[in-house]
Tab-separated table of C-alpha atoms in Angstrom:
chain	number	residue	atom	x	y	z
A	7	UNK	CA	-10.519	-30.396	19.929
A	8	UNK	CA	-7.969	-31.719	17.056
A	9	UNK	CA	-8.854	-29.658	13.798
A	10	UNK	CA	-8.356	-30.581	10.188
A	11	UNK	CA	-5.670	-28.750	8.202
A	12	UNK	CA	-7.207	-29.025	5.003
A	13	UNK	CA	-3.988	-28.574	3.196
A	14	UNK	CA	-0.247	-29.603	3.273
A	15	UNK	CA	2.349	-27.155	4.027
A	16	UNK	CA	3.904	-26.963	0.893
A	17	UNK	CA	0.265	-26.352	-0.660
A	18	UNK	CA	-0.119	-23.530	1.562
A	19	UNK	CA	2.770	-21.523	0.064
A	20	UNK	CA	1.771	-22.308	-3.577
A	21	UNK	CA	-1.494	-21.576	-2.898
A	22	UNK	CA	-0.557	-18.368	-1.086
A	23	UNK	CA	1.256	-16.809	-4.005
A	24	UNK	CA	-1.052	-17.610	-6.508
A	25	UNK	CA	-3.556	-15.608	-4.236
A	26	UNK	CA	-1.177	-13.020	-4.235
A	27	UNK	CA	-0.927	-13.304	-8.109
A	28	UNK	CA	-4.919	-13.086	-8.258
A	29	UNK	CA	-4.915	-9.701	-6.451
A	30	UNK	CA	-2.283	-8.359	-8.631
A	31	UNK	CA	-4.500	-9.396	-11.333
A	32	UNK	CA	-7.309	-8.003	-9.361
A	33	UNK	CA	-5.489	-4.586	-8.993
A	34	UNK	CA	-4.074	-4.600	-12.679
A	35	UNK	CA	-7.297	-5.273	-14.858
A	36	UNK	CA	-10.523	-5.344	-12.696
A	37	UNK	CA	-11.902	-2.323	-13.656
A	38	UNK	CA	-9.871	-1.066	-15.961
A	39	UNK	CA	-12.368	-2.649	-18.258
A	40	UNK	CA	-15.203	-0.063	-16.409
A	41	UNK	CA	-16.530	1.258	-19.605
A	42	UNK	CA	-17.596	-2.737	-20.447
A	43	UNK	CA	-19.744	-3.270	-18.066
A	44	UNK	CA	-20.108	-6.638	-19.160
A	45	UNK	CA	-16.877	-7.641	-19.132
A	46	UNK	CA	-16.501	-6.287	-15.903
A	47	UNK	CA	-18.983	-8.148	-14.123
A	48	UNK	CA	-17.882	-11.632	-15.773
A	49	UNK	CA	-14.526	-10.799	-14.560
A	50	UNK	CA	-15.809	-9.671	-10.950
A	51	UNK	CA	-17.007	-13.270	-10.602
A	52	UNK	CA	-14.250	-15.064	-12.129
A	53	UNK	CA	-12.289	-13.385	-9.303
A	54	UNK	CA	-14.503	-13.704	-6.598
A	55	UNK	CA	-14.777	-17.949	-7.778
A	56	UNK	CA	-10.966	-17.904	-7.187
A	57	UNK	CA	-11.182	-16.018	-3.917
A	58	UNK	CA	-13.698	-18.925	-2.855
A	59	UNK	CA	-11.545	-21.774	-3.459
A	60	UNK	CA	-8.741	-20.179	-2.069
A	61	UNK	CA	-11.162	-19.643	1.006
A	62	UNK	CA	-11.540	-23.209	1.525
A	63	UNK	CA	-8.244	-23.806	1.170
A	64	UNK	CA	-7.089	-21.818	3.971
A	65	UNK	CA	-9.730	-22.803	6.661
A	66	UNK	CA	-10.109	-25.461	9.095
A	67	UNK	CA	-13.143	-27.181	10.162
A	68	UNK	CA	-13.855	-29.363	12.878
A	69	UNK	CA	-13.279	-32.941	12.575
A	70	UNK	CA	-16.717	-33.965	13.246
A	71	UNK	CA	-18.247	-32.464	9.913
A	72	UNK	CA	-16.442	-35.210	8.141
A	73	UNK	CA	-17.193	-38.575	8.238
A	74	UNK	CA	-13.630	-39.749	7.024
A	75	UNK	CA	-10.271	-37.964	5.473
A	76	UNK	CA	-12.282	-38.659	1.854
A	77	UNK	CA	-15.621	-37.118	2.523
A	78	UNK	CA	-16.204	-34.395	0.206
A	79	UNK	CA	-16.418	-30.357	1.082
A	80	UNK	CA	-19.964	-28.968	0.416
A	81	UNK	CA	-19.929	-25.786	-1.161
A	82	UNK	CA	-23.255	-23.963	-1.069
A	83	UNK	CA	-24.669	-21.153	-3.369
A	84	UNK	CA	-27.807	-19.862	-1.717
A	85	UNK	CA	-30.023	-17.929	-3.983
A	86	UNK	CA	-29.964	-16.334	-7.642
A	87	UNK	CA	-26.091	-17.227	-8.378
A	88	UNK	CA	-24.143	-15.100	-9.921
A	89	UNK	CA	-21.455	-17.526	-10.900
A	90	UNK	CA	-23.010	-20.552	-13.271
A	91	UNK	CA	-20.389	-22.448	-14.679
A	92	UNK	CA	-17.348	-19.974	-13.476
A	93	UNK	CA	-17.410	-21.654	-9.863
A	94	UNK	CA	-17.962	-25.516	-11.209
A	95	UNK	CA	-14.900	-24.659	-13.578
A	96	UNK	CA	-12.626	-23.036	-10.946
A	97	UNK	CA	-13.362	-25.898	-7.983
A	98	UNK	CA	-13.433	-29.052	-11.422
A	99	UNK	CA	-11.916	-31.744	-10.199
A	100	UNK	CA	-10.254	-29.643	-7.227
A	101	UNK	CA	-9.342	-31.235	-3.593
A	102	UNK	CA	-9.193	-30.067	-0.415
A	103	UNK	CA	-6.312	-32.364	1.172
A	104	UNK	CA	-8.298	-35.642	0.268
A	105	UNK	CA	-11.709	-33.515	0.533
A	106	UNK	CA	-13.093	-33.413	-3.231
A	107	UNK	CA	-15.579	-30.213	-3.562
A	108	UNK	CA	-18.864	-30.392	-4.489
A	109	UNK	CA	-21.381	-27.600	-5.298
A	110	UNK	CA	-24.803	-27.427	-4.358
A	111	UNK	CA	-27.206	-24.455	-5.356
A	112	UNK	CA	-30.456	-23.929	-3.544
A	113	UNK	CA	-32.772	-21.328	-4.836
A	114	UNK	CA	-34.722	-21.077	-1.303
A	115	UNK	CA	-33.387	-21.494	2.431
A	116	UNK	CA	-36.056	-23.823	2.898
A	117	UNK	CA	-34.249	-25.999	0.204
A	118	UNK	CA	-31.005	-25.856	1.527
A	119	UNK	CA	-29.713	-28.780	2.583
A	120	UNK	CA	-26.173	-29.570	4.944
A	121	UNK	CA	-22.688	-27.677	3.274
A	122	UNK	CA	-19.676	-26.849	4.794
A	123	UNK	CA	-19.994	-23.715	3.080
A	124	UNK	CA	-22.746	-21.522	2.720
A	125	UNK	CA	-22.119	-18.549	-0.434
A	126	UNK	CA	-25.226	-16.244	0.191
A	127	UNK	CA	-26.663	-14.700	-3.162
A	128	UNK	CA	-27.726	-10.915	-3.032
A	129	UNK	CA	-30.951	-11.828	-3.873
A	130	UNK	CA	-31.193	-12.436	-0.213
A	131	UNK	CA	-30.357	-9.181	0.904
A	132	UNK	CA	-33.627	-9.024	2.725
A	133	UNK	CA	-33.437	-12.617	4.039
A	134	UNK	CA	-30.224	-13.252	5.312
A	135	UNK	CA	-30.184	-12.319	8.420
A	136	UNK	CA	-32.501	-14.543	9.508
A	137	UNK	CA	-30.702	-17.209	7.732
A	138	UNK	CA	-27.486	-16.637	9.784
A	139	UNK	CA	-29.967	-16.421	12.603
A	140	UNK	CA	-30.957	-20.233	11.611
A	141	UNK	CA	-27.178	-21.462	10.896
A	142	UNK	CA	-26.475	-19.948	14.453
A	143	UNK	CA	-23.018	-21.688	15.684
A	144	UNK	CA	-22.962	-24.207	13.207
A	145	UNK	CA	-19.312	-25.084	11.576
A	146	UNK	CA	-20.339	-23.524	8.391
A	147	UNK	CA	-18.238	-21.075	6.512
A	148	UNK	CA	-20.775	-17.904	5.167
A	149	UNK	CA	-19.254	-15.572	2.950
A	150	UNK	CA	-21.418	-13.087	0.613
A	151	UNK	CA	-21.307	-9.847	-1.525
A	152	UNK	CA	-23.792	-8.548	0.634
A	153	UNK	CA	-23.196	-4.549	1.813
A	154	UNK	CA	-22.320	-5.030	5.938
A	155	UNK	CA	-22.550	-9.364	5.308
A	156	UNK	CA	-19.295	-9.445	8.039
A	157	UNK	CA	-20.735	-6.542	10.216
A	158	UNK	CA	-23.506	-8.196	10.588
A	159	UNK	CA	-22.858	-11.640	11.320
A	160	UNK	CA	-21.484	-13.669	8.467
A	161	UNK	CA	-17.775	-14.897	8.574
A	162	UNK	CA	-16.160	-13.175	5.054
A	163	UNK	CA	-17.602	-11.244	2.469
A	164	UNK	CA	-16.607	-8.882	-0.117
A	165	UNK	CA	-17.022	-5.596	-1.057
A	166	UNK	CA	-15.336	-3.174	-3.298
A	167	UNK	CA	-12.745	-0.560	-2.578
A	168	UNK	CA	-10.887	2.073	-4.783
A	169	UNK	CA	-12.324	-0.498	-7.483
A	170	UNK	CA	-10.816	-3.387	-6.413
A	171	UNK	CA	-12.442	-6.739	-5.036
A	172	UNK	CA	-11.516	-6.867	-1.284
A	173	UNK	CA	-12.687	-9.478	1.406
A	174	UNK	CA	-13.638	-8.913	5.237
A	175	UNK	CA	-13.359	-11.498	7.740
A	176	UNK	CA	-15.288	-11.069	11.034
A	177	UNK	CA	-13.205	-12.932	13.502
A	178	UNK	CA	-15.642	-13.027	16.323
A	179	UNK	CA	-18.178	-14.978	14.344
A	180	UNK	CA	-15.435	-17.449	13.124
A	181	UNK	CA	-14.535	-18.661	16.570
A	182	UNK	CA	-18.483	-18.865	17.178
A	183	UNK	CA	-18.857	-21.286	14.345
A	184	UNK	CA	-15.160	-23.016	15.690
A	185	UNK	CA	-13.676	-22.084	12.287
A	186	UNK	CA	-10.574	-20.920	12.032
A	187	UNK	CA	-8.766	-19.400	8.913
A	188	UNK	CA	-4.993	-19.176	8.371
A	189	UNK	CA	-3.038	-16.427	9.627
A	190	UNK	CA	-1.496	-15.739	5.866
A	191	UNK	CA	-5.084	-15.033	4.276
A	192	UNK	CA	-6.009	-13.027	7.422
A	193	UNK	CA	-2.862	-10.831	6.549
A	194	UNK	CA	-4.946	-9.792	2.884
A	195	UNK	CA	-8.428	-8.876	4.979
A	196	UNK	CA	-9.776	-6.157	6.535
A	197	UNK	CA	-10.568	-7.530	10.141
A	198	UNK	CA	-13.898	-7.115	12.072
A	199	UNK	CA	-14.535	-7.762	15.458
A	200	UNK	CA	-10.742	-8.758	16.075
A	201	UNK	CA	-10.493	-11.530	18.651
């Protein structure tokens, strides 16, 4: 089947060294603010926003879940979100290719309505499972802060290490889904179920 590149070339390499720039950043000041907690959380999300749209940018769908080259990317928040206006200011006025992105926030699964991709809360800690149960081998992209999200199921999610943000991608459930991610973002993840 003919995928999608969301992206051109030359974006890719732009793109690709301002993530690079955004883990520096990560590494530099992320918690060297630790005694601010405050401070420390707003910039936690601020980073994980960035991390999202650089997520969409370096993944490939199926051509099916678009109706044309125009049809906007649904981005999902699932559950008490952590973000507010941090996401809708890091994704204004983006595009994917010719995909616009546009955020949807569902406080219930039983709410949640058709996305591209699906950013589970950890309010649902105790839920998602089954929700990933539900989404099954759907082309949707799950990432989370949940402890053990990848390990159990979900495509990327992030978790700390020696204080620094950090993403996991979980390679087996990506090829489930018929998702693929590029190659130069996979380099920056720690890799489950390698494929």
């Amino acid at each position: 089947m003919v995928k999608r590149i969301l992206h051109k070339i030359t974006g890719k390499f732009f793109s690709l060294w301002k993530l690079h720039i955004l883990i520096f950043a990560a590494t530099f000041i992320f918690f060297n603010t630790c005694s601010y907690p405050q401070i420390q959380k707003e910039i936690e999300h601020k980073l994980k926003a960035a991390y999202l749209f650089h997520f969409l940018q370096f993944a490939e769908w199926p051509d099916s879940v678009f109706e044309n080259e125009k049809s906007p990317i649904i981005l999902a928040v699932l559950g008490k979100d952590p973000f507010g206006k941090i996401l809708d200011e890091t994704v204004m006025s983006e595009k994917i290719g010719e995909h616009p992105i546009i955020i949807k926030r569902f406080q219930s699964f039983n709410q949640l309505d058709f996305c591209h991709v699906l950013y589970i809360c950890s309010s649902e800690k105790y839920t998602f499972r089954n929700i990933l149960k539900h989404i099954g081998e759907s082309p949707v992209l799950t990432i989370s802060d949940i402890d053990g999200f990848s390990e159990q199921g979900g495509n990327i999610s992030f978790y700390l290490e020696e204080n620094k943000v950090r993403f996991a991608i979980n390679m087996q459930t990506l090829k489930q889904a018929d998702l693929k991610v590029s190659s130069k973002l996979l380099r920056l993840a720690k890799i489950i179920n390698p494929i």
